[in-house]
Tab-separated table of C-alpha atoms in Angstrom:
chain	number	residue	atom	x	y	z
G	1357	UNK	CA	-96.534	-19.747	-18.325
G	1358	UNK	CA	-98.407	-22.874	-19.827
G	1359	UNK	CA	-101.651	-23.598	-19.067
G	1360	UNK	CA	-103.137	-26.874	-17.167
G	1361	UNK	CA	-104.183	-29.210	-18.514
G	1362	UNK	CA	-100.925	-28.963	-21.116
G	1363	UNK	CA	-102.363	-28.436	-24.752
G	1364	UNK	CA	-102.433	-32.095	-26.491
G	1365	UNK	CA	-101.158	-30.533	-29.639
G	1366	UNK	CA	-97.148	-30.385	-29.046
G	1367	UNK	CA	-96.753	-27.029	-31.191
G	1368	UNK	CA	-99.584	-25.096	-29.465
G	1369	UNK	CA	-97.295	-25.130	-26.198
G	1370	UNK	CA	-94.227	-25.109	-27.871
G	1371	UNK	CA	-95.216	-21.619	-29.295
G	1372	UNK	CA	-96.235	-20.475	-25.751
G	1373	UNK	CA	-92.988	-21.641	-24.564
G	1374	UNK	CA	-91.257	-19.107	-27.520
G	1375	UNK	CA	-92.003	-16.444	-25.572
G	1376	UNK	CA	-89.004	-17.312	-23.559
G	1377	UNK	CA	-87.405	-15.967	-26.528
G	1378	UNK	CA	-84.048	-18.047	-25.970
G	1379	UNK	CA	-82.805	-17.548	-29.729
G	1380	UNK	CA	-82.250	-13.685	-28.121
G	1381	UNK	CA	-80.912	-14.703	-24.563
G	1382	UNK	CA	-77.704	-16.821	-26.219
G	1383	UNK	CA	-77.123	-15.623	-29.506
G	1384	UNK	CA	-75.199	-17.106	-31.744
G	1385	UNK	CA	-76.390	-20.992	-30.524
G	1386	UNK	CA	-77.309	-23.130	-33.114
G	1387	UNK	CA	-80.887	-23.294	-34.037
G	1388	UNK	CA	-81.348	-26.647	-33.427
G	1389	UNK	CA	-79.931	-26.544	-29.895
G	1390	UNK	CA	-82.143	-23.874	-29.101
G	1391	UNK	CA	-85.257	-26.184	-30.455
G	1392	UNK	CA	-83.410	-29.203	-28.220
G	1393	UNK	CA	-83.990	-26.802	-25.311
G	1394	UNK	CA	-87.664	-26.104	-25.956
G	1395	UNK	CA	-88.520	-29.433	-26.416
G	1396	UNK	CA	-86.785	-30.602	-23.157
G	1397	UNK	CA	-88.857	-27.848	-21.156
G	1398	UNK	CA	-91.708	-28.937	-22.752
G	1399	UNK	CA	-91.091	-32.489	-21.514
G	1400	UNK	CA	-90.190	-31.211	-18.111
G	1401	UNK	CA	-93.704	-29.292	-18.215
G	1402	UNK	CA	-95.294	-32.697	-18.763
G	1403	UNK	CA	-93.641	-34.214	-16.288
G	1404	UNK	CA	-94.824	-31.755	-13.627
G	1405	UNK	CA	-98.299	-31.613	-15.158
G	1406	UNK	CA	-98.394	-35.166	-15.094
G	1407	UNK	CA	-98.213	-35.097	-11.463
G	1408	UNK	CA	-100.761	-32.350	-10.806
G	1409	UNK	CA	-103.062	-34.088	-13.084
G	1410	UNK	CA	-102.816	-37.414	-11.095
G	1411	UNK	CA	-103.200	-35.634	-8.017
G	1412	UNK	CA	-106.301	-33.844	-8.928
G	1413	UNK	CA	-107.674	-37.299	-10.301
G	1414	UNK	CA	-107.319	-38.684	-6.483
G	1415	UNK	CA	-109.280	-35.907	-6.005
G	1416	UNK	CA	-106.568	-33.854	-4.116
G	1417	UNK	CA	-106.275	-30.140	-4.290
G	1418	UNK	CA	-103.246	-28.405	-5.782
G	1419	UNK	CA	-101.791	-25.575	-3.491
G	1420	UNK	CA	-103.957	-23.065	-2.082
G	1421	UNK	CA	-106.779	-23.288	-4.358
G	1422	UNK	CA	-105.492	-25.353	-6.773
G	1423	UNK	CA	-102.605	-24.472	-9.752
G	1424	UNK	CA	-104.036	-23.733	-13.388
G	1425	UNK	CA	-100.895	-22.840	-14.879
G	1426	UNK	CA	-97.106	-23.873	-14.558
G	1427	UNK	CA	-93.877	-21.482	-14.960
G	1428	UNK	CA	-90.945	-22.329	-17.157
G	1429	UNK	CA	-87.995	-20.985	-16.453
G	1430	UNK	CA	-84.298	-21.619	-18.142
G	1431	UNK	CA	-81.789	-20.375	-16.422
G	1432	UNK	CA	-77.962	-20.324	-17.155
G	1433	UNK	CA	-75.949	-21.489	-13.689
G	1434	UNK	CA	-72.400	-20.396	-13.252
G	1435	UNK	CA	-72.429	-20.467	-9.623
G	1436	UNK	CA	-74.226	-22.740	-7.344
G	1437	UNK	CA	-77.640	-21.911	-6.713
G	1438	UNK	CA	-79.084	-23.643	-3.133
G	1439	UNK	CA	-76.424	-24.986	-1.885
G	1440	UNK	CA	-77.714	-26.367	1.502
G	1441	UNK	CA	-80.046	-29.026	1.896
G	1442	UNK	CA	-83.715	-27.925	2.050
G	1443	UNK	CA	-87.030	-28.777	1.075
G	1444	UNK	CA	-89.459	-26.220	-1.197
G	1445	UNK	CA	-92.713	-24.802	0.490
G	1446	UNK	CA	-94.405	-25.153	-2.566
G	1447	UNK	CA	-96.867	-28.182	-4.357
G	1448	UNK	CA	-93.458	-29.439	-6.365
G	1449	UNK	CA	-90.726	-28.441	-9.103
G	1450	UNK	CA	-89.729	-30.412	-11.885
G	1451	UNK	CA	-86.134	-29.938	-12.675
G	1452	UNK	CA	-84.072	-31.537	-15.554
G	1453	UNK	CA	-80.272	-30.053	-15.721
G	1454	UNK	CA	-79.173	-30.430	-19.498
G	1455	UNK	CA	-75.462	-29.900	-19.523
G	1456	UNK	CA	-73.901	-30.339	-15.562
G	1457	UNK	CA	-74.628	-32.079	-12.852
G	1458	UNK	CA	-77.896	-32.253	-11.883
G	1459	UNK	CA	-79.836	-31.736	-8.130
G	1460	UNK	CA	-78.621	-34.002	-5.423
G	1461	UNK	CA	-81.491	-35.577	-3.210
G	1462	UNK	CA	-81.806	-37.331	0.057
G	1463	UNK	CA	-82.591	-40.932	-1.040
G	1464	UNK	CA	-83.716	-42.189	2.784
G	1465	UNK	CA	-87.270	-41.037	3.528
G	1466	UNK	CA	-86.407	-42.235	7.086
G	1467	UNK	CA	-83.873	-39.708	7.768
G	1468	UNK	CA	-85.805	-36.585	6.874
G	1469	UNK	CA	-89.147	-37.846	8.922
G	1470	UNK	CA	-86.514	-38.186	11.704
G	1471	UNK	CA	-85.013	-34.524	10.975
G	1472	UNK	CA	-88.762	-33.222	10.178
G	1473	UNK	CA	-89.517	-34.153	13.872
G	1474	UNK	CA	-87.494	-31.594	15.244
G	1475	UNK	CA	-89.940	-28.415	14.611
G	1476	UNK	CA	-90.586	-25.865	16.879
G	1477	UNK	CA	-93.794	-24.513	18.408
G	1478	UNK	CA	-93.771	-21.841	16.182
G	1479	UNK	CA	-93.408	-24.138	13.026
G	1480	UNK	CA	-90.300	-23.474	12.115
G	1481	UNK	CA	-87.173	-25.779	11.367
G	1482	UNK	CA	-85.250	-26.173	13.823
G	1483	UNK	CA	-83.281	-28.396	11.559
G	1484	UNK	CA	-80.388	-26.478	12.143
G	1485	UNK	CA	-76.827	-26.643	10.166
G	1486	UNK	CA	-75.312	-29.045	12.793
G	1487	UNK	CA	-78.375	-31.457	11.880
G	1488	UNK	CA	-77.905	-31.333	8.267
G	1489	UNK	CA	-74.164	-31.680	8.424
G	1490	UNK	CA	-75.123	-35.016	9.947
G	1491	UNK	CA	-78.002	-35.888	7.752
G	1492	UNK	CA	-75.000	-35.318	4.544
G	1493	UNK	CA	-72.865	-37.981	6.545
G	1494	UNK	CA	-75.350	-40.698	6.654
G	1495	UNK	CA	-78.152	-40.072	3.965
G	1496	UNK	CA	-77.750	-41.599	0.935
G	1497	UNK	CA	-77.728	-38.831	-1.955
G	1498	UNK	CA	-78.982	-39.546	-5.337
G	1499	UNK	CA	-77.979	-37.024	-8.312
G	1500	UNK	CA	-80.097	-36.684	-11.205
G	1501	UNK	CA	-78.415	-37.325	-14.618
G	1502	UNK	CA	-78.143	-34.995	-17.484
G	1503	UNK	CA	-81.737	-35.069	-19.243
G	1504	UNK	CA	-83.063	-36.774	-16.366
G	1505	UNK	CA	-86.756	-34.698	-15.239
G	1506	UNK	CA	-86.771	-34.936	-11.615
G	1507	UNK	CA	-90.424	-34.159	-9.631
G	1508	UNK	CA	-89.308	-32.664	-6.105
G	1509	UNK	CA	-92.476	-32.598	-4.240
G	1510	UNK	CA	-92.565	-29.607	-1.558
G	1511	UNK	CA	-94.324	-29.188	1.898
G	1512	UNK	CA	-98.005	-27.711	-0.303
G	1513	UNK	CA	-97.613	-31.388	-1.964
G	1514	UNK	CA	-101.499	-32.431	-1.869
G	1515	UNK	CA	-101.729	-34.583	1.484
G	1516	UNK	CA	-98.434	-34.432	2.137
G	1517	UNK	CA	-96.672	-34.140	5.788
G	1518	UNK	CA	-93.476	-31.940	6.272
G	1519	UNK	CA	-91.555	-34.566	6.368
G	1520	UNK	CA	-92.916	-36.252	3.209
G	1521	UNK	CA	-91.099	-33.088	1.548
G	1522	UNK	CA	-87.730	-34.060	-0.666
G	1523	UNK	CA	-84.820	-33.124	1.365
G	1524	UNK	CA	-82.147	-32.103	-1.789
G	1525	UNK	CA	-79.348	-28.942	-3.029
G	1526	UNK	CA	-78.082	-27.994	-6.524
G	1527	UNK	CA	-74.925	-29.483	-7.181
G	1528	UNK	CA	-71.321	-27.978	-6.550
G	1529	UNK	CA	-71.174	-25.819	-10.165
G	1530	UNK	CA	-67.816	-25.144	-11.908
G	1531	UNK	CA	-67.901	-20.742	-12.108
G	1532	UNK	CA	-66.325	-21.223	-15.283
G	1533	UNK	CA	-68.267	-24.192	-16.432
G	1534	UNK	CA	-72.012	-23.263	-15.921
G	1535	UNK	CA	-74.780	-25.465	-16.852
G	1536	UNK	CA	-78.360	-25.107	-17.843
G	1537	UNK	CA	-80.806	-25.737	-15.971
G	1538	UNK	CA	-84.745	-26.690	-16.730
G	1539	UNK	CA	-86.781	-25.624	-13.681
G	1540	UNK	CA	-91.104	-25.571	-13.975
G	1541	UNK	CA	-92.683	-24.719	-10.458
């Protein structure tokens, strides 16, 4: 966990973020690829800070009562991990996939305020499976790159309606590929 506002000084949070202790969790990997792998969480942490920081400069509140820290989490995929399109009931997540493909995303705002519409009384989403098989045929999808940070802002998004939430899915993975993935929530 790194605390908000990010420390200026790069190696203060890059010795908060050794406490994910990756040297332990792949052994053998080469020193420097392990320091590669802080440095791009680090930059994904900025990224999402970045956002929260504008926000709160607009003079929105974060979440329920505002966010004061971020998570970073590295995580080794070898199966797909949300395979169906959703959005995340949460302020945002910055992702960056380093090796792999990275998250596929809805890249028509129109079609998710049209599938957002279709809520029931309860709140729920009644976008059911039939809807998003549609929404796959016509959206146009975007994947992130490798490297590529990508902000996915959620339904607690300062401001935001439900529908202003990113519609995405991980990608297809290769079981006997896997691929790392950079996630900060």
């Amino acid at each position: 966990e790194l605390p908000l506002p990010l420390p200026a000084d790069s190696r203060v949070a890059l010795r908060a973020l050794r406490a994910l202790r990756l040297e332990e969790r792949i052994p053998g990997a080469p020193r420097g690829a392990i320091d590669d792998v802080y440095e791009d969480a680090l930059e994904v942490a900025r990224v999402w800070a970045e956002a929260v920081e504008d926000a709160r400069a607009r003079g929105d509140e974060c979440g329920d009562g505002g966010i004061d820290a971020c998570v970073v989490q590295v995580k080794l995929l070898t199966e797909t991990m949300c395979p169906r399109l959703h959005v995340d009931h949460v302020a945002a997540r910055a992702m960056c996939t380093i090796i792999g493909r990275g998250t596929e995303y809805v890249d028509d705002p129109g079609v998710l305020s049209k599938a957002a519409s279709f809520t029931v009384a309860s709140g729920g989403n009644a976008l059911g499976d039939a809807l998003k098989g549609a929404v796959e045929r016509v959206a146009t999808f975007r994947e992130a790159r490798e490297r590529e940070v990508v902000l996915i802002k959620g339904t607690a998004w300062p401001g935001a309606r439900r529908q202003d939430a990113i519609l995405h899915r991980s990608p297809q993975v290769d079981g006997d590929g896997g691929e790392f993935r950079l996630g900060v929530k």
